[in-house]
Amino acid sequence: MLSRVAASLYWQSRYIERSDGMLRMLKINYASSQDAIQEFTWEPAIRIFAGLEDDEGANLGNDSRAVLKYMVMGKSNANSVLNIITLARENARSVQEHITKDLWQCLNEYYHTVKDSKLERALQREDPISVLDVLIKQVMLYYGTVEITMERGEGRSFMNIGKYLERAIQSVDILDTKFGSISDNPDLLTDTTYWKHLLLSLGGYELYLKTYREGFEAENVLEQVVLNNDFPRSVIYSVNNIQRYFERLKDDSNIENFRDMTFKIGRLQSRIKYSSVKTIRQEGLHAFLTQIRGELYGIADALNAYYFANS
C-alpha cells in the first residue's frame, strides 16, 4: 500500500475517534453543568480537546452554550468537531478508491450534518444534549459501516491503529486532567458525582457498576480505565489492539522497521500489563501517565517515519 494512502486512512480514523471522544465528554459535561452550575468548570474539557494554549477557549468561562458552539462549530478552533471532520473527509476523499462507497457516504453525511447551519441554531436554542446525540449517532453509524463493509486488509489495519492510538491518548489525557484536579480540590476524591461523570464520559459507567460493588472510588476508576482488558476505552485494551493490527502489517521488505515498531509497542504493552494500581501510586500517577503518553506519541512518530514518510 502506498504510504500516502496508509497515512490518509490512519488520520481519517484518528479524526473520527477524536470527534467521538469530544462529543461524549461535551454531552456529560453539559449535563454536569446543569446539576451543579456554581461548582462546575469547562476548563478541563477545553484543555484536553482544544489545547493548553487555547486562550480563546479559556476566555469563554462557564457559558455552556458558548463553549459548545466553540467546541462543535468553532471555525477558529482547530480542534472543533467541524474542523476535524472536515479533515477526516478530506483524507477520505483522497483515497476514495480504498474505502467502500457506503463508508464514503456515511462520512459525507456526518460532515454535512455538522456543517448544517440548522445544527448551530439548535445548539444555541434547543436542548444541546439532543443535538450532541445526533452527532454521536453519526460516529456510531460510521464505525458500524467500517465493521460491516471494509475489507480486512492493510487499509483497515491502519484505520484501526489510528483509532486505538487516538483512544489511548484520550484516556490518558482525561485521567491525567481529572486526577490532577484533585490536587487543587481534595474534596473531589470522595465526590461520587465527579467519578460518575468521568466514567460516563468514557462510556464506562455500566461496566464499573457491574465490576465494583463498593461504590465510586478513585483507585477502582483508575484500575478500570488503565488496566481492564474488557473495557473498550481502557489504555491496555487500546494498546493490545494496536499490537494486534500492527502484526497484520508484517512485510519482509520492511522487516527492520517492523521489528523496531513491534519492540516499541511490546514495551508499552508490557509496561501497562505488569503494572497495578499499587505500583502506579508508588511511582506517581502523573509520572506514569506522562511516560505512557510519551510512548504512545513515540509509536505515532515511528509510524510516520517508517510507513508514512513519502506521504
PDB file of C-alpha atoms in Angstrom, residues 85-292:
ATOM      1  CA  ILE A  85     -14.479  16.111  10.483  1.00  0.00           C
ATOM      2  CA  THR A  86     -13.568  18.344   7.540  1.00  0.00           C
ATOM      3  CA  LEU A  87     -10.018  16.950   7.769  1.00  0.00           C
ATOM      4  CA  ALA A  88     -11.347  13.382   8.037  1.00  0.00           C
ATOM      5  CA  ARG A  89     -13.454  13.919   4.920  1.00  0.00           C
ATOM      6  CA  GLU A  90     -10.508  15.408   3.000  1.00  0.00           C
ATOM      7  CA  ASN A  91      -8.413  12.357   3.864  1.00  0.00           C
ATOM      8  CA  ALA A  92     -11.224  10.020   2.810  1.00  0.00           C
ATOM      9  CA  ARG A  93     -11.756  11.929  -0.453  1.00  0.00           C
ATOM     10  CA  SER A  94      -8.087  11.462  -1.393  1.00  0.00           C
ATOM     11  CA  VAL A  95      -8.354   7.663  -1.017  1.00  0.00           C
ATOM     12  CA  GLN A  96     -11.939   7.024  -2.128  1.00  0.00           C
ATOM     13  CA  GLU A  97     -10.873   4.007  -4.176  1.00  0.00           C
ATOM     14  CA  HIS A  98      -9.579   2.355  -0.974  1.00  0.00           C
ATOM     15  CA  ILE A  99     -12.764   2.713   1.093  1.00  0.00           C
ATOM     16  CA  THR A 100     -16.251   1.430   0.357  1.00  0.00           C
ATOM     17  CA  LYS A 101     -18.926   3.600  -1.209  1.00  0.00           C
ATOM     18  CA  ASP A 102     -21.072   3.086   1.900  1.00  0.00           C
ATOM     19  CA  LEU A 103     -18.280   4.380   4.137  1.00  0.00           C
ATOM     20  CA  TRP A 104     -17.723   7.477   1.981  1.00  0.00           C
ATOM     21  CA  GLN A 105     -21.449   8.253   2.002  1.00  0.00           C
ATOM     22  CA  CYS A 106     -21.569   7.763   5.773  1.00  0.00           C
ATOM     23  CA  LEU A 107     -18.648  10.120   6.386  1.00  0.00           C
ATOM     24  CA  ASN A 108     -20.049  12.619   3.904  1.00  0.00           C
ATOM     25  CA  GLU A 109     -23.372  12.605   5.757  1.00  0.00           C
ATOM     26  CA  TYR A 110     -21.563  13.202   9.065  1.00  0.00           C
ATOM     27  CA  TYR A 111     -19.722  16.160   7.514  1.00  0.00           C
ATOM     28  CA  HIS A 112     -22.894  17.757   6.132  1.00  0.00           C
ATOM     29  CA  THR A 113     -24.719  17.204   9.432  1.00  0.00           C
ATOM     30  CA  VAL A 114     -22.013  19.092  11.339  1.00  0.00           C
ATOM     31  CA  LYS A 115     -21.831  21.814   8.686  1.00  0.00           C
ATOM     32  CA  ASP A 116     -25.593  22.431   8.560  1.00  0.00           C
ATOM     33  CA  SER A 117     -26.492  25.881   9.890  1.00  0.00           C
ATOM     34  CA  LYS A 118     -29.592  24.361  11.495  1.00  0.00           C
ATOM     35  CA  LEU A 119     -27.324  22.437  13.852  1.00  0.00           C
ATOM     36  CA  GLU A 120     -25.725  25.640  15.119  1.00  0.00           C
ATOM     37  CA  ARG A 121     -29.127  27.221  15.756  1.00  0.00           C
ATOM     38  CA  ALA A 122     -30.344  24.090  17.536  1.00  0.00           C
ATOM     39  CA  LEU A 123     -27.217  24.056  19.695  1.00  0.00           C
ATOM     40  CA  GLN A 124     -27.999  27.594  20.848  1.00  0.00           C
ATOM     41  CA  ARG A 125     -31.786  27.408  21.225  1.00  0.00           C
ATOM     42  CA  GLU A 126     -32.767  23.788  21.849  1.00  0.00           C
ATOM     43  CA  ASP A 127     -31.596  21.009  24.159  1.00  0.00           C
ATOM     44  CA  PRO A 128     -27.843  20.638  23.463  1.00  0.00           C
ATOM     45  CA  ILE A 129     -27.803  17.004  24.595  1.00  0.00           C
ATOM     46  CA  SER A 130     -30.237  16.056  21.827  1.00  0.00           C
ATOM     47  CA  VAL A 131     -28.034  17.848  19.290  1.00  0.00           C
ATOM     48  CA  LEU A 132     -24.886  16.107  20.541  1.00  0.00           C
ATOM     49  CA  ASP A 133     -26.697  12.760  20.421  1.00  0.00           C
ATOM     50  CA  VAL A 134     -27.370  13.308  16.702  1.00  0.00           C
ATOM     51  CA  LEU A 135     -23.622  13.675  16.089  1.00  0.00           C
ATOM     52  CA  ILE A 136     -22.681  10.765  18.372  1.00  0.00           C
ATOM     53  CA  LYS A 137     -25.039   8.551  16.367  1.00  0.00           C
ATOM     54  CA  GLN A 138     -23.230   9.631  13.192  1.00  0.00           C
ATOM     55  CA  VAL A 139     -19.976   8.322  14.683  1.00  0.00           C
ATOM     56  CA  MET A 140     -21.641   5.049  15.683  1.00  0.00           C
ATOM     57  CA  LEU A 141     -23.024   4.704  12.154  1.00  0.00           C
ATOM     58  CA  TYR A 142     -19.523   5.326  10.772  1.00  0.00           C
ATOM     59  CA  TYR A 143     -17.962   2.591  12.947  1.00  0.00           C
ATOM     60  CA  GLY A 144     -20.741   0.157  12.121  1.00  0.00           C
ATOM     61  CA  THR A 145     -20.235   0.814   8.416  1.00  0.00           C
ATOM     62  CA  VAL A 146     -16.481   0.257   8.729  1.00  0.00           C
ATOM     63  CA  GLU A 147     -17.080  -3.033  10.514  1.00  0.00           C
ATOM     64  CA  ILE A 148     -19.646  -4.322   8.030  1.00  0.00           C
ATOM     65  CA  THR A 149     -18.255  -3.114   4.693  1.00  0.00           C
ATOM     66  CA  MET A 150     -14.459  -2.674   4.862  1.00  0.00           C
ATOM     67  CA  GLU A 151     -12.136  -5.354   3.509  1.00  0.00           C
ATOM     68  CA  ARG A 152      -9.957  -6.993   6.184  1.00  0.00           C
ATOM     69  CA  GLY A 153      -6.706  -5.817   4.652  1.00  0.00           C
ATOM     70  CA  GLU A 154      -3.891  -3.348   5.186  1.00  0.00           C
ATOM     71  CA  GLY A 155      -6.157  -0.331   4.893  1.00  0.00           C
ATOM     72  CA  ARG A 156      -8.411  -1.409   7.726  1.00  0.00           C
ATOM     73  CA  SER A 157      -5.363  -2.245   9.869  1.00  0.00           C
ATOM     74  CA  PHE A 158      -4.028   1.302   9.503  1.00  0.00           C
ATOM     75  CA  MET A 159      -7.502   2.644  10.316  1.00  0.00           C
ATOM     76  CA  ASN A 160      -7.702   0.584  13.489  1.00  0.00           C
ATOM     77  CA  ILE A 161      -4.182   1.520  14.578  1.00  0.00           C
ATOM     78  CA  GLY A 162      -5.179   5.170  14.215  1.00  0.00           C
ATOM     79  CA  LYS A 163      -8.424   4.660  16.127  1.00  0.00           C
ATOM     80  CA  TYR A 164      -6.882   2.857  19.083  1.00  0.00           C
ATOM     81  CA  LEU A 165      -3.860   5.137  19.267  1.00  0.00           C
ATOM     82  CA  GLU A 166      -6.143   8.173  19.454  1.00  0.00           C
ATOM     83  CA  ARG A 167      -8.358   6.437  22.025  1.00  0.00           C
ATOM     84  CA  ALA A 168      -5.434   5.513  24.274  1.00  0.00           C
ATOM     85  CA  ILE A 169      -4.097   9.078  24.192  1.00  0.00           C
ATOM     86  CA  GLN A 170      -7.543  10.434  25.058  1.00  0.00           C
ATOM     87  CA  SER A 171      -7.955   8.093  28.025  1.00  0.00           C
ATOM     88  CA  VAL A 172      -4.516   9.050  29.345  1.00  0.00           C
ATOM     89  CA  ASP A 173      -5.228  12.776  28.925  1.00  0.00           C
ATOM     90  CA  ILE A 174      -8.627  12.538  30.620  1.00  0.00           C
ATOM     91  CA  LEU A 175      -7.229  10.608  33.572  1.00  0.00           C
ATOM     92  CA  ASP A 176      -4.276  12.955  33.956  1.00  0.00           C
ATOM     93  CA  THR A 177      -6.513  16.017  33.879  1.00  0.00           C
ATOM     94  CA  LYS A 178      -9.219  14.638  36.165  1.00  0.00           C
ATOM     95  CA  PHE A 179      -6.843  13.221  38.773  1.00  0.00           C
ATOM     96  CA  GLY A 180      -4.717  16.368  38.511  1.00  0.00           C
ATOM     97  CA  SER A 181      -7.721  18.453  39.542  1.00  0.00           C
ATOM     98  CA  ILE A 182      -7.773  16.616  42.878  1.00  0.00           C
ATOM     99  CA  SER A 183      -4.523  18.341  43.867  1.00  0.00           C
ATOM    100  CA  ASP A 184      -6.326  21.686  43.751  1.00  0.00           C
ATOM    101  CA  ASN A 185      -9.543  20.361  45.254  1.00  0.00           C
ATOM    102  CA  PRO A 186      -9.010  17.307  47.551  1.00  0.00           C
ATOM    103  CA  ASP A 187     -12.758  17.079  48.225  1.00  0.00           C
ATOM    104  CA  LEU A 188     -13.187  15.650  44.721  1.00  0.00           C
ATOM    105  CA  LEU A 189     -11.501  12.432  45.907  1.00  0.00           C
ATOM    106  CA  THR A 190     -14.687  11.427  47.714  1.00  0.00           C
ATOM    107  CA  ASP A 191     -17.128  13.101  45.325  1.00  0.00           C
ATOM    108  CA  THR A 192     -19.099  10.224  43.782  1.00  0.00           C
ATOM    109  CA  THR A 193     -20.646  12.522  41.152  1.00  0.00           C
ATOM    110  CA  TYR A 194     -17.178  13.530  39.939  1.00  0.00           C
ATOM    111  CA  TRP A 195     -16.167   9.904  39.293  1.00  0.00           C
ATOM    112  CA  LYS A 196     -19.564   9.030  37.846  1.00  0.00           C
ATOM    113  CA  HIS A 197     -19.245  11.802  35.247  1.00  0.00           C
ATOM    114  CA  LEU A 198     -15.689  10.730  34.384  1.00  0.00           C
ATOM    115  CA  LEU A 199     -16.891   7.159  33.735  1.00  0.00           C
ATOM    116  CA  LEU A 200     -19.910   8.363  31.754  1.00  0.00           C
ATOM    117  CA  SER A 201     -17.691  10.486  29.512  1.00  0.00           C
ATOM    118  CA  LEU A 202     -15.699   7.327  28.677  1.00  0.00           C
ATOM    119  CA  GLY A 203     -18.714   5.027  28.360  1.00  0.00           C
ATOM    120  CA  GLY A 204     -17.531   3.003  31.359  1.00  0.00           C
ATOM    121  CA  TYR A 205     -20.258   3.681  33.913  1.00  0.00           C
ATOM    122  CA  GLU A 206     -22.286   0.483  33.472  1.00  0.00           C
ATOM    123  CA  LEU A 207     -19.220  -1.765  33.449  1.00  0.00           C
ATOM    124  CA  TYR A 208     -17.995  -0.099  36.641  1.00  0.00           C
ATOM    125  CA  LEU A 209     -21.287  -0.821  38.434  1.00  0.00           C
ATOM    126  CA  LYS A 210     -21.070  -4.483  37.390  1.00  0.00           C
ATOM    127  CA  THR A 211     -17.422  -4.808  38.425  1.00  0.00           C
ATOM    128  CA  TYR A 212     -17.199  -2.864  41.689  1.00  0.00           C
ATOM    129  CA  ARG A 213     -19.793  -3.174  44.432  1.00  0.00           C
ATOM    130  CA  GLU A 214     -18.298  -0.769  46.967  1.00  0.00           C
ATOM    131  CA  GLY A 215     -19.286   2.465  45.259  1.00  0.00           C
ATOM    132  CA  PHE A 216     -17.206   5.035  43.399  1.00  0.00           C
ATOM    133  CA  GLU A 217     -13.567   5.074  44.476  1.00  0.00           C
ATOM    134  CA  ALA A 218     -10.658   6.741  42.728  1.00  0.00           C
ATOM    135  CA  GLU A 219      -8.453   3.616  42.718  1.00  0.00           C
ATOM    136  CA  ASN A 220     -11.186   1.495  41.135  1.00  0.00           C
ATOM    137  CA  VAL A 221     -11.750   4.119  38.431  1.00  0.00           C
ATOM    138  CA  LEU A 222      -8.008   4.175  37.745  1.00  0.00           C
ATOM    139  CA  GLU A 223      -7.886   0.388  37.542  1.00  0.00           C
ATOM    140  CA  GLN A 224     -10.757   0.219  35.051  1.00  0.00           C
ATOM    141  CA  VAL A 225      -9.532   2.977  32.754  1.00  0.00           C
ATOM    142  CA  VAL A 226      -5.899   1.827  32.659  1.00  0.00           C
ATOM    143  CA  LEU A 227      -5.809  -1.914  33.345  1.00  0.00           C
ATOM    144  CA  ASN A 228      -9.178  -3.521  32.500  1.00  0.00           C
ATOM    145  CA  ASN A 229      -8.767  -5.776  29.452  1.00  0.00           C
ATOM    146  CA  ASP A 230     -12.539  -5.905  28.933  1.00  0.00           C
ATOM    147  CA  PHE A 231     -13.163  -2.151  28.886  1.00  0.00           C
ATOM    148  CA  PRO A 232     -13.093  -0.897  25.251  1.00  0.00           C
ATOM    149  CA  ARG A 233     -11.687   2.504  26.254  1.00  0.00           C
ATOM    150  CA  SER A 234      -9.059   1.333  28.697  1.00  0.00           C
ATOM    151  CA  VAL A 235      -5.440   2.078  27.883  1.00  0.00           C
ATOM    152  CA  ILE A 236      -4.413  -1.597  27.913  1.00  0.00           C
ATOM    153  CA  TYR A 237      -7.323  -2.596  25.644  1.00  0.00           C
ATOM    154  CA  SER A 238      -6.306   0.056  23.118  1.00  0.00           C
ATOM    155  CA  VAL A 239      -2.622  -0.876  23.205  1.00  0.00           C
ATOM    156  CA  ASN A 240      -3.476  -4.581  22.806  1.00  0.00           C
ATOM    157  CA  ASN A 241      -5.413  -3.700  19.658  1.00  0.00           C
ATOM    158  CA  ILE A 242      -2.614  -1.506  18.315  1.00  0.00           C
ATOM    159  CA  GLN A 243      -0.351  -4.545  18.656  1.00  0.00           C
ATOM    160  CA  ARG A 244      -2.980  -6.848  17.119  1.00  0.00           C
ATOM    161  CA  TYR A 245      -3.489  -4.776  13.983  1.00  0.00           C
ATOM    162  CA  PHE A 246       0.169  -3.869  13.564  1.00  0.00           C
ATOM    163  CA  GLU A 247       1.081  -7.578  13.455  1.00  0.00           C
ATOM    164  CA  ARG A 248      -1.023  -7.808  10.294  1.00  0.00           C
ATOM    165  CA  LEU A 249       1.288  -5.349   8.530  1.00  0.00           C
ATOM    166  CA  LYS A 250       4.315  -7.653   8.667  1.00  0.00           C
ATOM    167  CA  ASP A 251       6.201  -7.492   5.380  1.00  0.00           C
ATOM    168  CA  ASP A 252       9.621  -8.986   4.640  1.00  0.00           C
ATOM    169  CA  SER A 253      10.526  -5.942   2.548  1.00  0.00           C
ATOM    170  CA  ASN A 254      10.307  -3.700   5.620  1.00  0.00           C
ATOM    171  CA  ILE A 255      11.372  -6.138   8.333  1.00  0.00           C
ATOM    172  CA  GLU A 256      13.794  -3.911  10.269  1.00  0.00           C
ATOM    173  CA  ASN A 257      11.257  -1.132  10.689  1.00  0.00           C
ATOM    174  CA  PHE A 258       8.593  -3.688  11.553  1.00  0.00           C
ATOM    175  CA  ARG A 259      10.787  -5.135  14.314  1.00  0.00           C
ATOM    176  CA  ASP A 260      11.506  -1.714  15.773  1.00  0.00           C
ATOM    177  CA  MET A 261       7.806  -0.864  15.810  1.00  0.00           C
ATOM    178  CA  THR A 262       6.963  -4.242  17.346  1.00  0.00           C
ATOM    179  CA  PHE A 263       9.533  -3.586  20.077  1.00  0.00           C
ATOM    180  CA  LYS A 264       8.076  -0.155  20.868  1.00  0.00           C
ATOM    181  CA  ILE A 265       4.519  -1.460  21.039  1.00  0.00           C
ATOM    182  CA  GLY A 266       5.521  -4.555  23.040  1.00  0.00           C
ATOM    183  CA  ARG A 267       7.489  -2.478  25.527  1.00  0.00           C
ATOM    184  CA  LEU A 268       4.497  -0.235  26.154  1.00  0.00           C
ATOM    185  CA  GLN A 269       2.164  -3.214  26.348  1.00  0.00           C
ATOM    186  CA  SER A 270       4.348  -4.874  28.999  1.00  0.00           C
ATOM    187  CA  ARG A 271       4.748  -1.612  30.909  1.00  0.00           C
ATOM    188  CA  ILE A 272       0.989  -1.384  31.375  1.00  0.00           C
ATOM    189  CA  LYS A 273       0.245  -5.107  31.673  1.00  0.00           C
ATOM    190  CA  TYR A 274       2.678  -5.597  34.554  1.00  0.00           C
ATOM    191  CA  SER A 275       1.557  -2.510  36.453  1.00  0.00           C
ATOM    192  CA  SER A 276      -1.030  -2.402  39.208  1.00  0.00           C
ATOM    193  CA  VAL A 277      -2.856   0.399  40.989  1.00  0.00           C
ATOM    194  CA  LYS A 278      -0.375  -0.019  43.848  1.00  0.00           C
ATOM    195  CA  THR A 279       2.742   0.287  41.667  1.00  0.00           C
ATOM    196  CA  ILE A 280       1.227   3.204  39.756  1.00  0.00           C
ATOM    197  CA  ARG A 281       0.535   5.013  43.022  1.00  0.00           C
ATOM    198  CA  GLN A 282       4.098   4.332  44.215  1.00  0.00           C
ATOM    199  CA  GLU A 283       5.552   5.709  41.003  1.00  0.00           C
ATOM    200  CA  GLY A 284       3.157   8.651  40.923  1.00  0.00           C
ATOM    201  CA  LEU A 285       0.127   8.708  38.630  1.00  0.00           C
ATOM    202  CA  HIS A 286       1.186  11.818  36.729  1.00  0.00           C
ATOM    203  CA  ALA A 287       4.681  10.418  36.086  1.00  0.00           C
ATOM    204  CA  PHE A 288       3.212   7.090  34.957  1.00  0.00           C
ATOM    205  CA  LEU A 289       0.698   8.693  32.601  1.00  0.00           C
ATOM    206  CA  THR A 290       3.312  11.101  31.232  1.00  0.00           C
ATOM    207  CA  GLN A 291       5.543   8.157  30.309  1.00  0.00           C
ATOM    208  CA  ILE A 292       2.665   6.224  28.725  1.00  0.00           C
TER     209      ILE A 292
END
